Coordinates of C-alpha atoms (C1' of nucleotides) in Angstrom, one line a residue:
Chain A
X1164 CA 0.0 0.0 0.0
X1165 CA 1.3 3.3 -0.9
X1166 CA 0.0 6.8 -0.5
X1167 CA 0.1 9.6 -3.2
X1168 CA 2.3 12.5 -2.0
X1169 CA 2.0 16.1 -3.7
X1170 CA 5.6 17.7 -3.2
X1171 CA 6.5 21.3 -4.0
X1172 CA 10.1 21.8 -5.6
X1173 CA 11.6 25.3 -4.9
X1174 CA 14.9 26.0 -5.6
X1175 CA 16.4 28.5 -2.9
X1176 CA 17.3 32.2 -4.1
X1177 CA 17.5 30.3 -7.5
X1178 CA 19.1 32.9 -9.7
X1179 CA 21.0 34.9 -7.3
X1180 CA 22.6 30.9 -6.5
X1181 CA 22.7 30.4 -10.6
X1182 CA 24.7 33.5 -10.6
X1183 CA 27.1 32.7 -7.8
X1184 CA 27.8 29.1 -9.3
X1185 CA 29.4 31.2 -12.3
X1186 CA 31.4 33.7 -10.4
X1187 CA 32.4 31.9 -7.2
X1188 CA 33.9 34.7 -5.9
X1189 CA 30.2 36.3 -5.3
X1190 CA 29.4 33.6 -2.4
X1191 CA 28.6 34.6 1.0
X1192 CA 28.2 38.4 -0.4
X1193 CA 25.1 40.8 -1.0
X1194 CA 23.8 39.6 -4.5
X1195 CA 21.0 41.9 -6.4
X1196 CA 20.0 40.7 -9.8
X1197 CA 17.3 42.3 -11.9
X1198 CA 17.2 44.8 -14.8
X1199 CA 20.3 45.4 -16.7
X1200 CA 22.0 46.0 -13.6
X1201 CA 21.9 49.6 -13.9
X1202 CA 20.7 51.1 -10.7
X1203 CA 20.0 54.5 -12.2
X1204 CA 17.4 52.3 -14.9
X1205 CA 13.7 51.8 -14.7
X1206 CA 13.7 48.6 -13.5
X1207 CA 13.0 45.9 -10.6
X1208 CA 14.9 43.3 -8.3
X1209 CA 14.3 39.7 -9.7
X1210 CA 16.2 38.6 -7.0
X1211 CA 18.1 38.9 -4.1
X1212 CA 20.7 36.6 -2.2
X1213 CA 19.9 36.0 1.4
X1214 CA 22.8 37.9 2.1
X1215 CA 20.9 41.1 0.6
X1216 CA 17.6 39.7 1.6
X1217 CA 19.0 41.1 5.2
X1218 CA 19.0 44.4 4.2
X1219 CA 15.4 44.5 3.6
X1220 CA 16.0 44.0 -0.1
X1221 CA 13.5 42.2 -2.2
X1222 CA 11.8 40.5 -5.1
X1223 CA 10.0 43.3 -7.1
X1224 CA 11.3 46.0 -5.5
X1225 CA 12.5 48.9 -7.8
X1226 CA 16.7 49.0 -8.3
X1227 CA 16.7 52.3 -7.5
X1228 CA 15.9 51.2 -3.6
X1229 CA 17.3 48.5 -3.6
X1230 CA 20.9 49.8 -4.3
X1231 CA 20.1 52.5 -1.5
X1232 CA 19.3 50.0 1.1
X1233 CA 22.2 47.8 0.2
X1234 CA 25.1 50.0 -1.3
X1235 CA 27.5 47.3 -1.1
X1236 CA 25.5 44.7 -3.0
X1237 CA 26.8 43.2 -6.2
X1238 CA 23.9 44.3 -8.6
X1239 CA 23.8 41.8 -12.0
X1240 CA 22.0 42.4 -15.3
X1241 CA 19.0 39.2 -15.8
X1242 CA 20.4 36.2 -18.1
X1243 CA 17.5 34.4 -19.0
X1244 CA 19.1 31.7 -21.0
X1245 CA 21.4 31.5 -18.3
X1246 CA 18.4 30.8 -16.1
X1247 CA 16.7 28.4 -18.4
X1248 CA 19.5 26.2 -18.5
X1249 CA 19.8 25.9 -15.4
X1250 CA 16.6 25.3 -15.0
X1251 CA 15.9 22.6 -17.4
X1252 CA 18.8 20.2 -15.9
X1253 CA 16.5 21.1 -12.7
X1254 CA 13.6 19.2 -14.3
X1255 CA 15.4 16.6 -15.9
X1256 CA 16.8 15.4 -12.7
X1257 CA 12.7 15.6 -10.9
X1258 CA 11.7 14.1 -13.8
X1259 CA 14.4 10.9 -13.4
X1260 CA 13.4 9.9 -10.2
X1261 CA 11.3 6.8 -9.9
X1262 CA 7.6 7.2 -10.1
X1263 CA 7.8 11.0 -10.0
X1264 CA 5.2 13.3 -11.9
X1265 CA 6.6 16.3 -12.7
X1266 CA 4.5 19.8 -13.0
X1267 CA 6.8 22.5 -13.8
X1268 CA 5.5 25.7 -13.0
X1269 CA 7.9 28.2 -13.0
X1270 CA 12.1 28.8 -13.6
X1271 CA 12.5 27.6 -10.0
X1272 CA 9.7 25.4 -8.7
X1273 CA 7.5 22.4 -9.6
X1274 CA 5.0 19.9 -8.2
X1275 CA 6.2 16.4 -8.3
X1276 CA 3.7 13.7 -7.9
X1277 CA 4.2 10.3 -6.2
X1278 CA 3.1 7.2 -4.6
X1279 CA 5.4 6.7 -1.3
X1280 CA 4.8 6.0 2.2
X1281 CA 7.6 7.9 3.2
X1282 CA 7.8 11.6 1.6
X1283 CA 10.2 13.2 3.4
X1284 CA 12.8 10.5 2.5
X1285 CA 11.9 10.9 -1.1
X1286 CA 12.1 14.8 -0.8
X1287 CA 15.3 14.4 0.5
X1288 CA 16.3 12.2 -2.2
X1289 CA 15.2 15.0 -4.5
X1290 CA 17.2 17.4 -2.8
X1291 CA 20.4 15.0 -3.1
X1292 CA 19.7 14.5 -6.7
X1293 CA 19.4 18.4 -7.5
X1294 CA 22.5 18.9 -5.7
X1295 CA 24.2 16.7 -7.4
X1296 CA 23.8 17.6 -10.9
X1297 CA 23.3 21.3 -10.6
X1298 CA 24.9 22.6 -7.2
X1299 CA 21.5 24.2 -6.4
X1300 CA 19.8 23.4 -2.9
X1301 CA 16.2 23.6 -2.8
X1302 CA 13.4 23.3 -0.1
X1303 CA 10.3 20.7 -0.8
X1304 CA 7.1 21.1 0.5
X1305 CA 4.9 18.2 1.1
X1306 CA 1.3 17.8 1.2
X1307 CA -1.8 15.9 0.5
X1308 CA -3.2 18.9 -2.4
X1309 CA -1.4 21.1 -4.6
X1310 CA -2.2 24.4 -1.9
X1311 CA -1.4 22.5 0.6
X1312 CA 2.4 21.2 -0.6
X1313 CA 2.7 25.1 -2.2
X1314 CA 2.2 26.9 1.1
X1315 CA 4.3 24.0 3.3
X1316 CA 7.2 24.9 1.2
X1317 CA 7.9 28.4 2.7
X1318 CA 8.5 26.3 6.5
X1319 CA 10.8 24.2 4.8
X1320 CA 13.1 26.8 3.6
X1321 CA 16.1 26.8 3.2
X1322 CA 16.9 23.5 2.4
X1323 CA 14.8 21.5 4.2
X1324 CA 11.2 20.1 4.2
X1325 CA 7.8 20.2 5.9
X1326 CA 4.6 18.6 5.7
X1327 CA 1.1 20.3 4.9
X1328 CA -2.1 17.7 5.5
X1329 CA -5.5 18.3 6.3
X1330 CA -4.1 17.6 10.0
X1331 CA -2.0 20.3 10.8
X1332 CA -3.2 22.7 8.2
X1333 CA -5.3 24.6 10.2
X1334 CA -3.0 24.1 13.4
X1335 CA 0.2 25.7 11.1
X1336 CA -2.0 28.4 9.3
X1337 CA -4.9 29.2 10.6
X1338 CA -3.5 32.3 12.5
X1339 CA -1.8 34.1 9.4
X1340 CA -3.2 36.4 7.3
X1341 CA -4.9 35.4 4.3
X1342 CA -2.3 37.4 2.0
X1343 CA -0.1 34.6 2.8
X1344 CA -1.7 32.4 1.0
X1345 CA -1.1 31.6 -2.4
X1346 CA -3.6 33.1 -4.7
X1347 CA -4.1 35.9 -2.2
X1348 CA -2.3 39.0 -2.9
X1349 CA -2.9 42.5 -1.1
X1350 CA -5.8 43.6 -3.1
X1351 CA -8.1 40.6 -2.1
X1352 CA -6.6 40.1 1.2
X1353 CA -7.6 43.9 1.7
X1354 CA -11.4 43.4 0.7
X1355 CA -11.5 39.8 2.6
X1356 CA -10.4 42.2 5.6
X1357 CA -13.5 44.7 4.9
X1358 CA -15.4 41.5 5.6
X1359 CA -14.3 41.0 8.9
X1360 CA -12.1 37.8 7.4
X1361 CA -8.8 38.7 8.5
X1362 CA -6.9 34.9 8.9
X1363 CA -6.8 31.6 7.1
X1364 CA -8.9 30.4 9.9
X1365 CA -11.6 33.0 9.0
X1366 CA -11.5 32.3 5.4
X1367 CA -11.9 28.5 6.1
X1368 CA -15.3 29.7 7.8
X1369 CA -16.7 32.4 6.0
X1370 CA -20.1 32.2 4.4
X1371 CA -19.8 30.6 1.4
X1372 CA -23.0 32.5 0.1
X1373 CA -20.9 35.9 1.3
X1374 CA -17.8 35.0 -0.5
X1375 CA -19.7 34.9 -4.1
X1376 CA -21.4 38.0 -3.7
X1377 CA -18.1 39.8 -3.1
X1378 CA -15.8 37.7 -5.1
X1379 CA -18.5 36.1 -7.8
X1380 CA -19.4 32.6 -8.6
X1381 CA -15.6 30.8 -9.0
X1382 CA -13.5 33.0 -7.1
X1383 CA -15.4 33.6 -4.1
X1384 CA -15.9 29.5 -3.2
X1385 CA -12.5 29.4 -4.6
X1386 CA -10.8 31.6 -1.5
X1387 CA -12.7 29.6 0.9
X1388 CA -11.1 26.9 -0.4
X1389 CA -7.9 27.8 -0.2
X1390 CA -8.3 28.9 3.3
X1391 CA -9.1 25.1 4.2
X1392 CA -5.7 24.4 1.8
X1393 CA -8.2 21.8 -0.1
X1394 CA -8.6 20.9 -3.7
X1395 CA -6.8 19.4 -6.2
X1396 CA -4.1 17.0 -5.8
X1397 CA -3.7 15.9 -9.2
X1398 CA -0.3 16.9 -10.7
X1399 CA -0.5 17.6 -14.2
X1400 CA 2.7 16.7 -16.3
X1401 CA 0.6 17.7 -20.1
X1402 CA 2.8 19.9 -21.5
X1403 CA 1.8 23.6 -20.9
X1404 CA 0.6 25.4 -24.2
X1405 CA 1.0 28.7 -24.6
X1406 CA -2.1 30.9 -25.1
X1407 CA -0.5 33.8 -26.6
X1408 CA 3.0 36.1 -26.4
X1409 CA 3.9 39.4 -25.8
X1410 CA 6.6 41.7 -25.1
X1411 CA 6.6 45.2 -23.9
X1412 CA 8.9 47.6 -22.3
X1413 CA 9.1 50.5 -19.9
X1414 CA 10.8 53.2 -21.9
X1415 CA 13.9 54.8 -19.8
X1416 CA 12.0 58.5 -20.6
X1417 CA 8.4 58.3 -21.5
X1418 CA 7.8 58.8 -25.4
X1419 CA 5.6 61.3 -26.7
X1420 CA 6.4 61.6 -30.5
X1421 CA 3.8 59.2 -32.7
X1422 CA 6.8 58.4 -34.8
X1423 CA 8.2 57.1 -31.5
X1424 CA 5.5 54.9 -30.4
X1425 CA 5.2 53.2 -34.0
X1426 CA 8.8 52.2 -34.0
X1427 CA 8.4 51.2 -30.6
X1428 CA 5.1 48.9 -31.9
X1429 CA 7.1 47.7 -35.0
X1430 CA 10.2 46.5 -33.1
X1431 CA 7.7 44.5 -30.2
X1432 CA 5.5 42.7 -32.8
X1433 CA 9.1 41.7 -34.6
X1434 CA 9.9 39.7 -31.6
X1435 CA 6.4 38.5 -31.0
X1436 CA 5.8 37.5 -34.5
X1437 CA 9.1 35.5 -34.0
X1438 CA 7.9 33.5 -31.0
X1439 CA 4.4 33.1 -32.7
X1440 CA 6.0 31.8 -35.8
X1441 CA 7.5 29.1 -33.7
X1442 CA 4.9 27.8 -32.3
X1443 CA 3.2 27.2 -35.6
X1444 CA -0.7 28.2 -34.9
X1445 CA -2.5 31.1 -36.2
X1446 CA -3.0 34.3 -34.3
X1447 CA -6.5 35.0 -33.5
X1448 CA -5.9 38.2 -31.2
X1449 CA -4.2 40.9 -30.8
X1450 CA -3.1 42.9 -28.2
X1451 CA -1.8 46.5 -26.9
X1452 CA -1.1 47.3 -23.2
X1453 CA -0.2 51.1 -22.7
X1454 CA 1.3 53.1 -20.0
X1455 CA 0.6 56.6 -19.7
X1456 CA 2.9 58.4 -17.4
X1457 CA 2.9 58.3 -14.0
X1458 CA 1.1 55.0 -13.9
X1459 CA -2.5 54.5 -15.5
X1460 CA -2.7 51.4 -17.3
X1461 CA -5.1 50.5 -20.6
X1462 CA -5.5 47.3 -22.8
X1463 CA -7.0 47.1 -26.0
X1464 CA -7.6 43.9 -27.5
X1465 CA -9.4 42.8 -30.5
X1466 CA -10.2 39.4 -32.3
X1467 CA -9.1 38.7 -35.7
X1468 CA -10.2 35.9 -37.9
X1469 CA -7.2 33.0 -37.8
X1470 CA -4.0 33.6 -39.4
X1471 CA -1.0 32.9 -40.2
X1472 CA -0.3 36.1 -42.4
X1473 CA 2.5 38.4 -40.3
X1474 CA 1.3 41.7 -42.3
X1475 CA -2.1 41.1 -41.2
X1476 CA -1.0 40.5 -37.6
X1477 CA 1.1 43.9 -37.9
X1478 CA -2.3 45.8 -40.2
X1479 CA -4.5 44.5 -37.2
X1480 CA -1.6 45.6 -34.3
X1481 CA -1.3 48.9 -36.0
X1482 CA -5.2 50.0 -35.6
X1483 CA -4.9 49.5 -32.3
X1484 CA -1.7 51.9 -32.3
X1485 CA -3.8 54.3 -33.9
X1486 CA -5.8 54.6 -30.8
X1487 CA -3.0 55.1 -28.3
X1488 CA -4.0 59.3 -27.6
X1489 CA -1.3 61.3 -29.2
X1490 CA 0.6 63.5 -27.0
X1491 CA 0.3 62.0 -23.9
X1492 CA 3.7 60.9 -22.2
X1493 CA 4.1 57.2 -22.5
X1494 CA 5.6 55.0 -19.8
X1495 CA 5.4 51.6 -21.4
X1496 CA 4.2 49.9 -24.2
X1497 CA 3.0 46.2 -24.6
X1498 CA 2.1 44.1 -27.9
X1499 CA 0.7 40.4 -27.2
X1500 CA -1.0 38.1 -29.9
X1501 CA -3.1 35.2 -29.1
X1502 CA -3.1 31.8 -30.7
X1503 CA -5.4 29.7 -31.5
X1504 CA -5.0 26.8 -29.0
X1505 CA -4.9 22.9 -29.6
X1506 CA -7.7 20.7 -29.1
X1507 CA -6.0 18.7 -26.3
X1508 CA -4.1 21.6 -24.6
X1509 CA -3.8 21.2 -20.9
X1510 CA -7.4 22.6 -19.5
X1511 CA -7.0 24.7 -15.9
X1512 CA -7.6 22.4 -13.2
X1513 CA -8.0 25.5 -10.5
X1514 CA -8.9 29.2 -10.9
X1515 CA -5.4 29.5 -9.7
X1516 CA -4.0 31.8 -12.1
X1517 CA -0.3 32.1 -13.2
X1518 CA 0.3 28.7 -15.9
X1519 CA -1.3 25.3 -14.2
Chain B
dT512 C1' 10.0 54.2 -2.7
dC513 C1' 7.9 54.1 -7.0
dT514 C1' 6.8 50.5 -9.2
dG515 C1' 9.9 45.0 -15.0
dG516 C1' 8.5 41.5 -18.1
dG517 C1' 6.5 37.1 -19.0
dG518 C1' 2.2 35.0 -18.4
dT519 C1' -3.0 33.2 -16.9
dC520 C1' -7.7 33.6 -15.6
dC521 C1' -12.0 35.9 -13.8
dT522 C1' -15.7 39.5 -13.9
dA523 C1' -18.6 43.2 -15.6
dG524 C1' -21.0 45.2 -19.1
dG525 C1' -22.5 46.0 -23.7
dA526 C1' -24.0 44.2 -28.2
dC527 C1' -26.6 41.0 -30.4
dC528 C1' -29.7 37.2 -31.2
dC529 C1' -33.9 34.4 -30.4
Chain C
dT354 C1' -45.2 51.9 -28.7
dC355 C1' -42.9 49.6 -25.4
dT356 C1' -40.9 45.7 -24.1
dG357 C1' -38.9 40.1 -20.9
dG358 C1' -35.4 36.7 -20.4
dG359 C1' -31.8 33.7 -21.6
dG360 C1' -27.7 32.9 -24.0
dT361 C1' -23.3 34.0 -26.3
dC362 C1' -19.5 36.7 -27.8
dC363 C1' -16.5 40.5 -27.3
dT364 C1' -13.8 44.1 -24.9
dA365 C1' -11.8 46.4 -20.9
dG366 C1' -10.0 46.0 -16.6
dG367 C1' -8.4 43.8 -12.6
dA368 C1' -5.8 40.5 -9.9
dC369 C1' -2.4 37.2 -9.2
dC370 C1' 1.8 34.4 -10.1
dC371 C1' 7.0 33.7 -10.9

DNA sequence: TCTGGGGTCCTAGGACCC
DNA sequence: TCTGGGGTCCTAGGACCC
């Protein structure tokens, strides 16, 4: 008789660690990658060693602050491939281990699925194996759902492992706040709040009936859910299909000059057309995101009949250029294009946004 | 303090049809 | 002349994740 286990893969401080395997030197010191590694840019931290971490650097935080609050840190420009890589060998290694079902969900983490009566020797088996191959320690989260694994993972850090069940879930979480649940971020935790739902423990209470007037029909049974850490335990290994791809960028100085902003257009859908064209399917949407300066954010989308045809796609793009509102200061600029999808693409098994 | 870039999914409201 | 209710599709906006 075996049980099946839901573990949660997370490599610790993944790219500042990617980053110190290649420049040895770096270990033990303040690490800041994000950007281009230009302090004075527009930009954020992707992330930051532990070392930095202590200086009340963070993930998402603008560089700007970041190099004020650590002026000693070693700031590095992003290196995706580099981080890819790396992250592939990651997968390959989950995925080699006997009986393991492997969800990838992100550079640095997955869900691995198994049958074992003894998780925590089989996450620590895991761990062994990572290190092996790749020199990169990661912390596993066990539980008996995918919430449940997700939000162990975080007492398991670093290195180490805990265990989430329908046991000690409410006994481990039940006093935090809802925002630190996964799914919950500061917005939602702020209106749960205004409903007198302040912890986990009140969100694995409230009125169901309350919860879908606020939050509507999915979402609002959806938070209750996660607040008793149930649902799904299936992990997934279909491969994940992309529904569409974009770029965009923050411009260093805001663009005014409609000469600007179609350049800046042309030279997104290049690179979007590119990734499109490898994929093979027809677009069926486009997409514009704009950023007027300071910060007020608009989309415009629009559906266009299937196609393969790259002057269509950039005819379609350009209409919705035309409706950007000349003269006003642009921050950023976004072009996306959506793809028809495959009959047997991976459906979403949770409302959980963010790829699974 | 001042907020990147890659994504996904949900909701509300309007248009349209029967 | 004034008008229901249900369904679907589309767009815009919002929220969240890594």
């Amino acid at each position: 008789m075996t049980t099946p286990w839901v573990l949660h893969v997370d490599l610790d401080q993944f790219i500042a660690a990617v980053e110190v395997l290649r420049r040895p030197e770096l270990a033990g010191k303040p690490v800041i990658v994000g950007g281009r590694g230009d302090p004075t840019e527009r930009a954020v931290v992707s992330t930051a060693s532990y070392e930095a971490r202590a200086f009340g650097v963070g993930s998402g935080m603008p560089l700007r602050i970041a190099a004020r609050k650590a002026p000693d840190a070693i700031i590095l420009p992003v290196d995706a491939p580099a981080y890819t890589a790396a992250s592939e060998e990651v997968m390959a290694t989950l995925r080699e281990q006997p009986g393991a079902v492997v969800q990838v969900l992100g550079w640095d983490e997955a869900f691995v699925g198994v049958q074992t009566e003894d998780p925590e020797a089989f996450a620590r088996e895991l761990q062994t194996a990572v290190l092996e191959r790749t020199q990169l320690h990661c912390s596993v989260g066990i539980g008996d759902t995918l919430v449940r694994a997700k939000n162990a993972t975080d007492f398991g850090k670093p290195r180490g492992t805990f265990r989430l069940t329908a046991d000690n879930w409410l006994e481990v979480m039940g006093e935090r706040p809802t925002i630190a649940l996964w799914g919950v971020g500061s917005k939602i935790s702020k209106r749960l709040a205004a409903l007198g739902i302040q912890t986990v423990d009140d969100l694995a209470r409230a009125d169901p009936e309350i919860l879908a007037g606020e939050f509507g029909p999915k979402m609002g049974p959806w938070y209750r859910q996660l607040g008793r850490g149930d649902g799904s335990a299936v992990v997934d290994d279909t491969p994940w299909v992309a529904r569409g791809h974009g770029r965009e960028t923050t411009f260093q100085q805001n663009i005014v000059e409609r000469a600007d902003v179609e350049a800046a257009a042309r030279e997104l859908l290049t690179q979007v057309l590119a990734d499109v064209a490898a994929e093979g399917r027809p677009v069926v949407g486009v997409g514009l995101k704009i950023r007027y300066a300071p910060f007020v954010t608009k989309t415009l989308v629009h559906k266009i009949p299937a196609t393969f045809d790259r002057d269509t796609v950039i005819a379609e793009t350009m209409k919705l250029v035309d409706r950007i509102e000349p003269g006003r200061p642009l921050r950023l600029l976004g072009v996306r294009a959506e793809m028809a999808m495959p009959d047997d693409a991976r459906e979403g098994h949770t409302p959980m946004r963010g790829g699974w």
